[in-house]
mmCIF file of C-alpha atoms in Angstrom:
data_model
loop_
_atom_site.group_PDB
_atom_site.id
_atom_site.type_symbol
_atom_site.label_atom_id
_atom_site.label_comp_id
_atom_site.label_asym_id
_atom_site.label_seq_id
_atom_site.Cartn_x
_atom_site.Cartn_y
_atom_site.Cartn_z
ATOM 1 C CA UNK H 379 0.000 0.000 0.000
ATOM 2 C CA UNK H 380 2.816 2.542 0.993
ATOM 3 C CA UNK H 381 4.534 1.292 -2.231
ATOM 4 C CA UNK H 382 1.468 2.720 -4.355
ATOM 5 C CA UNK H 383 1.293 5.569 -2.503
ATOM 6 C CA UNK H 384 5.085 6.631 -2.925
ATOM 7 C CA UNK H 385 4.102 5.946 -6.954
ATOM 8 C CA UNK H 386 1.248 8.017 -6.893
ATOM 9 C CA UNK H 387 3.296 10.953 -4.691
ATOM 10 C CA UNK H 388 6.438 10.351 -7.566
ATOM 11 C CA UNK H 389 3.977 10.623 -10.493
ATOM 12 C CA UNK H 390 2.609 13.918 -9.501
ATOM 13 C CA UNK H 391 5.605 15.339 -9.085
ATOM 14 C CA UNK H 392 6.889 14.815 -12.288
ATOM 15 C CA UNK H 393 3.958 15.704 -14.272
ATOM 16 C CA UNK H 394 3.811 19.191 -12.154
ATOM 17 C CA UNK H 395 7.602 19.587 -13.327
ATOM 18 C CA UNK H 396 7.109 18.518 -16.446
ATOM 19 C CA UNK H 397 4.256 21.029 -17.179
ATOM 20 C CA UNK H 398 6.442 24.101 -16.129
ATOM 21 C CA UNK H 399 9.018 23.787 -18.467
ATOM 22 C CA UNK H 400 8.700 24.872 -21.597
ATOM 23 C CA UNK H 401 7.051 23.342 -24.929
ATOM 24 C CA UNK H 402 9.591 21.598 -27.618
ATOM 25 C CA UNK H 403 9.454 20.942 -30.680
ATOM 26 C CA UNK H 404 10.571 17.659 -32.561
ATOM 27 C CA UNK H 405 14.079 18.200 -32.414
ATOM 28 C CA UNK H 406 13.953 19.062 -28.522
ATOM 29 C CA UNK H 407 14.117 22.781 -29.068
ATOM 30 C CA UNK H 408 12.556 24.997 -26.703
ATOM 31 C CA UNK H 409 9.385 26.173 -28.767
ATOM 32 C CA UNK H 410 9.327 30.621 -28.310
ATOM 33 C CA UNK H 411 6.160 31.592 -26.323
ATOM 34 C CA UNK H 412 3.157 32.821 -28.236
ATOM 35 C CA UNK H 413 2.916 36.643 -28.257
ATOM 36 C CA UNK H 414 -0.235 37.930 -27.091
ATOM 37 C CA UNK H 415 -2.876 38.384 -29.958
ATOM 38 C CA UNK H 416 -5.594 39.952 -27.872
ATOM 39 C CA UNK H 417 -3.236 43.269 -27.839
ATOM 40 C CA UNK H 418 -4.891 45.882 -29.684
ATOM 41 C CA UNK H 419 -3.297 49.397 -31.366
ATOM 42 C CA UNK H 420 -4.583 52.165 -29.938
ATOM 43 C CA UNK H 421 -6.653 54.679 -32.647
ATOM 44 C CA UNK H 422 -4.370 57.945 -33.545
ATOM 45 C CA UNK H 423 -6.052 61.163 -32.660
ATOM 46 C CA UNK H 424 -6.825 61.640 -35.824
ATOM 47 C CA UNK H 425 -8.710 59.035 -36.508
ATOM 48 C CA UNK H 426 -10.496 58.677 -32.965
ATOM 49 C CA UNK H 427 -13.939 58.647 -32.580
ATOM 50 C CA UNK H 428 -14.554 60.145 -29.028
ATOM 51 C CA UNK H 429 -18.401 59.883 -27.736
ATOM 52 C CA UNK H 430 -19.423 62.932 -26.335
ATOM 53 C CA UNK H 431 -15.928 65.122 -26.935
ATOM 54 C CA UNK H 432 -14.784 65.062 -30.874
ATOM 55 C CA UNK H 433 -14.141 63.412 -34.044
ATOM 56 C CA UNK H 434 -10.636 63.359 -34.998
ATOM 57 C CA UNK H 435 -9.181 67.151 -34.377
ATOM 58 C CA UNK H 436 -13.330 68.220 -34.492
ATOM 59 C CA UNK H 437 -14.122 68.898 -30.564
ATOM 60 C CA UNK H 438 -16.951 69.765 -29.501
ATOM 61 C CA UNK H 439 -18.053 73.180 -28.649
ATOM 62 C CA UNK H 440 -14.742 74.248 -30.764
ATOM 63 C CA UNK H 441 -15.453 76.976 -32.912
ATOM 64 C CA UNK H 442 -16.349 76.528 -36.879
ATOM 65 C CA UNK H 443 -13.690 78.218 -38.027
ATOM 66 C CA UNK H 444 -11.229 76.079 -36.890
ATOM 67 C CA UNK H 445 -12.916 73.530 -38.977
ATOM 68 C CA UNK H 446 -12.574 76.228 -42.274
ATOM 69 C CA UNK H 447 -9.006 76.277 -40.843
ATOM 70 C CA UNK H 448 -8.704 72.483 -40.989
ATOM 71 C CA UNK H 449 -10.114 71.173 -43.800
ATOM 72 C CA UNK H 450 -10.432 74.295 -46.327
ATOM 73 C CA UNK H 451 -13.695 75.920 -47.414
ATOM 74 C CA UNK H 452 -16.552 73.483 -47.102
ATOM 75 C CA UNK H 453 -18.318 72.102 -50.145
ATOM 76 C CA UNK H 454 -21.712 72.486 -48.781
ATOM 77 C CA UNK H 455 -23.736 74.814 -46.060
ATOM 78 C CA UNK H 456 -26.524 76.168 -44.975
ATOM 79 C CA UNK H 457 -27.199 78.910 -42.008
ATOM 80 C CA UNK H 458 -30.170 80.356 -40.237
ATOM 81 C CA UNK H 459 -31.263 82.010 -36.938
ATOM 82 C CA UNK H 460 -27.640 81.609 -35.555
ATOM 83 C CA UNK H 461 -27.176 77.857 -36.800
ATOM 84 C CA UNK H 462 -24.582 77.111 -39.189
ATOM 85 C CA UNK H 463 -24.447 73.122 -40.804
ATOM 86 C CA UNK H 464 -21.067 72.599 -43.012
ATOM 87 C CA UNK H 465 -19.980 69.650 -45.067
ATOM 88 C CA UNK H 466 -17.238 68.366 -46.513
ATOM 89 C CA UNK H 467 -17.218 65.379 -49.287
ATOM 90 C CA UNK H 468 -13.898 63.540 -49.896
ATOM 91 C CA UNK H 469 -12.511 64.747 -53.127
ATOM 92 C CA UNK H 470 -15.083 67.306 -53.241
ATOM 93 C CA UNK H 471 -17.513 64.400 -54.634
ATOM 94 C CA UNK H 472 -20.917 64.448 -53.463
ATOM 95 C CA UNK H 473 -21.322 60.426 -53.487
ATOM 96 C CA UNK H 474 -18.231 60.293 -51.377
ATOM 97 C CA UNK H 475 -17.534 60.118 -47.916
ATOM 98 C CA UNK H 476 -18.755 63.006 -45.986
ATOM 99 C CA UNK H 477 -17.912 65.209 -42.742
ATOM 100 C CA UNK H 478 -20.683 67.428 -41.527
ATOM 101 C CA UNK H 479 -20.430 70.028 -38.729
ATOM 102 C CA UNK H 480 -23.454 71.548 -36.854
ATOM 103 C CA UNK H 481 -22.979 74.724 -35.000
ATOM 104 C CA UNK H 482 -24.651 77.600 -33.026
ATOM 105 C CA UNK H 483 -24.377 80.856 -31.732
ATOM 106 C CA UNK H 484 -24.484 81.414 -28.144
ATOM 107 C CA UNK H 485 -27.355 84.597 -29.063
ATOM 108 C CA UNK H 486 -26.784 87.375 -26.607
ATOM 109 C CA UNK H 487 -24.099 85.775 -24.866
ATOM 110 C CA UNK H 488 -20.372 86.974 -24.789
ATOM 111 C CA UNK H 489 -18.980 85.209 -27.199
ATOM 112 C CA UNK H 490 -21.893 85.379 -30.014
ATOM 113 C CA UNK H 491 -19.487 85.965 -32.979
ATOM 114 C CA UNK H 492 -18.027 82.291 -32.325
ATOM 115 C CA UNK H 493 -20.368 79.529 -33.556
ATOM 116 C CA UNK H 494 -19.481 76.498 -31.514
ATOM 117 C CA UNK H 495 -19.624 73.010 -32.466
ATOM 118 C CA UNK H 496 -22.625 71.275 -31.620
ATOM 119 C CA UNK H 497 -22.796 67.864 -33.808
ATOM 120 C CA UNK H 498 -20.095 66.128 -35.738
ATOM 121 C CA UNK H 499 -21.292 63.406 -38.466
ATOM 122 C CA UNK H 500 -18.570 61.054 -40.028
ATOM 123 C CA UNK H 501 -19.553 58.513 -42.844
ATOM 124 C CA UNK H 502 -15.829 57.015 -43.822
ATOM 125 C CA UNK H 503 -14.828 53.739 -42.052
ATOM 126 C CA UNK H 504 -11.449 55.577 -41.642
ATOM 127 C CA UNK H 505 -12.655 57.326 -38.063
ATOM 128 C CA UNK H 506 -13.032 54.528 -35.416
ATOM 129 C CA UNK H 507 -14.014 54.437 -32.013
ATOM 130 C CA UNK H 508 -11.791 53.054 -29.198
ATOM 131 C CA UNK H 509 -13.366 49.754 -29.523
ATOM 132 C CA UNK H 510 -12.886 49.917 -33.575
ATOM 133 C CA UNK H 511 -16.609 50.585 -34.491
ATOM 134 C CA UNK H 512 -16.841 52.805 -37.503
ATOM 135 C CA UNK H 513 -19.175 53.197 -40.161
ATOM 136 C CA UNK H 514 -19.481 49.641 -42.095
ATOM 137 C CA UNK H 515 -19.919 47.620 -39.033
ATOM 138 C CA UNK H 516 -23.541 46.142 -37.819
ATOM 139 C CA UNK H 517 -25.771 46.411 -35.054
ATOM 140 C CA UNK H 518 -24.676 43.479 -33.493
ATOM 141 C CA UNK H 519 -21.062 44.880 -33.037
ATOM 142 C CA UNK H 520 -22.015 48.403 -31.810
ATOM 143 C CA UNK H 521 -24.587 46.787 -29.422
ATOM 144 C CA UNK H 522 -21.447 45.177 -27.954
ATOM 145 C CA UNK H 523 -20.120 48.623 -27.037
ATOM 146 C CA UNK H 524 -23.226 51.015 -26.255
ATOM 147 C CA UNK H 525 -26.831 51.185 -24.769
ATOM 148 C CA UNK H 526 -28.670 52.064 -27.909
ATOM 149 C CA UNK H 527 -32.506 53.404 -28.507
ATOM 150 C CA UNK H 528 -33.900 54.181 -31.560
ATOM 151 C CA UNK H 529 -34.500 57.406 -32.762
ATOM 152 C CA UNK H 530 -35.206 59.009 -35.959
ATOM 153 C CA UNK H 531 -35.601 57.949 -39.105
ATOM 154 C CA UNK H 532 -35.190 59.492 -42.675
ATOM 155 C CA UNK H 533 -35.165 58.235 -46.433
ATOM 156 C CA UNK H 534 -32.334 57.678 -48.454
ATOM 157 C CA UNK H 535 -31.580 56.256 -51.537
ATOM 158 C CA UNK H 536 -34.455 54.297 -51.578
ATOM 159 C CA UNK H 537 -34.377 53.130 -48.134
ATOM 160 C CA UNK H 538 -34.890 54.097 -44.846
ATOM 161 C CA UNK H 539 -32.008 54.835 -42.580
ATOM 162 C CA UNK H 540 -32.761 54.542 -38.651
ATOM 163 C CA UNK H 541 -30.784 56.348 -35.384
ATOM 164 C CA UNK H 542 -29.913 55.019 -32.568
ATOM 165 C CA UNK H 543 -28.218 56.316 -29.779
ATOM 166 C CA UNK H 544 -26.319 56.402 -26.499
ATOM 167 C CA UNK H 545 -27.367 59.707 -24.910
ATOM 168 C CA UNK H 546 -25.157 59.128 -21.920
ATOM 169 C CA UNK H 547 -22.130 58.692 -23.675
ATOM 170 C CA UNK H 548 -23.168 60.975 -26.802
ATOM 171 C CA UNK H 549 -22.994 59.049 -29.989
ATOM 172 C CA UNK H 550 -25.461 58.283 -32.690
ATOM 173 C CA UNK H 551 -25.526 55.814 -35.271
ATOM 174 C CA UNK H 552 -27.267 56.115 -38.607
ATOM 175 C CA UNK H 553 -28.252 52.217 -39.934
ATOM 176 C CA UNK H 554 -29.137 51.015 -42.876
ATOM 177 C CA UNK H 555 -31.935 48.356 -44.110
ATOM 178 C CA UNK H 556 -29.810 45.422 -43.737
ATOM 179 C CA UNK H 557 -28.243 46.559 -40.393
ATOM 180 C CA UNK H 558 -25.182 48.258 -41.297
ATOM 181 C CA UNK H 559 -23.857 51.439 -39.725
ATOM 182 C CA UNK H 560 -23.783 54.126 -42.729
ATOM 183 C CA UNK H 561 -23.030 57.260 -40.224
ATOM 184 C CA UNK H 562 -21.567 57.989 -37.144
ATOM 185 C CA UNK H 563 -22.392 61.802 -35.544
ATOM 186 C CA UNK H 564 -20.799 62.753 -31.602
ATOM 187 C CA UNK H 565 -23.059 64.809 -29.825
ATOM 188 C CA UNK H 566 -22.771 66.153 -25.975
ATOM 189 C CA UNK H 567 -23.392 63.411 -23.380
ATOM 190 C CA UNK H 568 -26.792 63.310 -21.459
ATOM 191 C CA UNK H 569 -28.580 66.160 -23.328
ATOM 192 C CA UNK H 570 -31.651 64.558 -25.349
ATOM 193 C CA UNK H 571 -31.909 67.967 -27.319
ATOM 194 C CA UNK H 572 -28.406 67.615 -28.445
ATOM 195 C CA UNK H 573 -28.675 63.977 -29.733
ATOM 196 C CA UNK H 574 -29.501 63.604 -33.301
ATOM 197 C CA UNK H 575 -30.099 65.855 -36.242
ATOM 198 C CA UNK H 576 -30.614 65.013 -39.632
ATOM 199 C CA UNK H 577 -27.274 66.326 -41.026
ATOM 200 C CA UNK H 578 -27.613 65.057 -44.717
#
C-alpha cells in the first residue's frame, strides 16, 4: 500500500515539473512563447472617434472656423437664426464620404461671434471608435459597445435609414436596411436635445 502511494506521490511530481518547463518541438528545441494576440493598437487622434468630446481634431463646442481652418472651405452649407451646418465630401464628390459640422451661436451671450460646435457626423470607415466601431460595421457589433434606442428615421436612396443612440455617452448611429452602420455623428453626453439631427 505505501509502495502505491510513494508511486502516486512520484507521479505527480513529475507531471507538475514537467508542465512548467517549456514546450519543444521535434528536435527538442525549446518552442518561443506565443505573443499575445488579444493586444490591440490604440486609434491615432486623428482618426479617434470620441463619444461625447470630438471626431478626430473636431471637438466639440470648438469653434467653426477652426474647422474652415482644418479642412479648407466646405463644399456644402446652410445657415439660419444663428445655426450654421457645413460639409465636406472627400474629393469634393458628393457620393463620397462626408464630414458634416453643426454649430450655433451662443445669441446674446459673450462670445456670439463664435459659432461652436454642436454635432459632428462622419460617414468614412477611416474614423473609429476606441473599440474599432466605424461606419461599415452592424448592429450586433455596436450593441457590444453602447446602450442604444432608436430614434429618428429618414429616407435615403431608396431606403430608410434609422438612429440610434447612447445619450449618456453621446454618440449616434445612422443604420441602414440590412443593419449596417452608414453614419456615425458625436453629440454632448446626457442632453436629449443635443442627440440627433438630420445632417444630410
Amino acid at each position: 500500500m505505501k509502495r502505491y502511494t510513494y508511486l502516486t506521490i512520484l507521479f505527480a511530481m513529475l507531471l507538475a515539473v514537467a508542465c512548467k518547463q517549456k514546450s519543444s518541438d521535434a528536435a527538442g528545441n525549446n518552442a518561443p512563447d506565443l505573443p499575445d494576440t488579444t493586444e490591440v493598437k490604440a486609434i491615432p487622434a486623428e482618426q479617434l472617434i470620441s463619444p461625447g468630446e470630438s471626431i478626430g481634431h473636431i471637438k466639440l463646442e470648438g469653434s467653426a472656423d477652426s474647422v474652415v481652418q482644418l479642412l479648407g472651405r466646405p463644399d456644402t452649407g446652410d445657415a439660419a437664426m444663428g445655426s450654421q451646418l457645413a460639409t465636406w465630401y472627400a474629393d469634393h464628390d458628393s457620393t463620397g464620404y462626408q464630414t458634416s459640422i453643426f454649430s450655433r451661436r451662443h445669441m446674446g451671450g459673450k462670445d456670439e461671434p463664435v459659432s461652436r460646435i454642436k454635432k459632428i457626423l462622419v460617414t468614412s470607415p477611416w474614423f473609429k471608435t476606441a473599440e474599432y466601431i466605424s461606419t461599415g460595421n452592424n448592429m450586433k457589433d455596436i450593441g457590444k459597445y453602447y446602450t442604444l434606442k432608436e430614434g429618428n428615421s429618414y429616407k435615403a436612396k431608396g431606403q430608410t435609414i434609422k438612429t440610434y443612440s447612447d445619450i449618456a455617452k453621446g454618440i449616434s448611429f445612422e443604420i441602414e436596411e440590412d443593419g449596417k452602420c452608414v453614419g456615425i455623428l458625436v453629440h454632448k453626453s446626457n442632453s436629449a436635445a443635443d442627440t440627433y439631427l438630420n445632417m444630410h
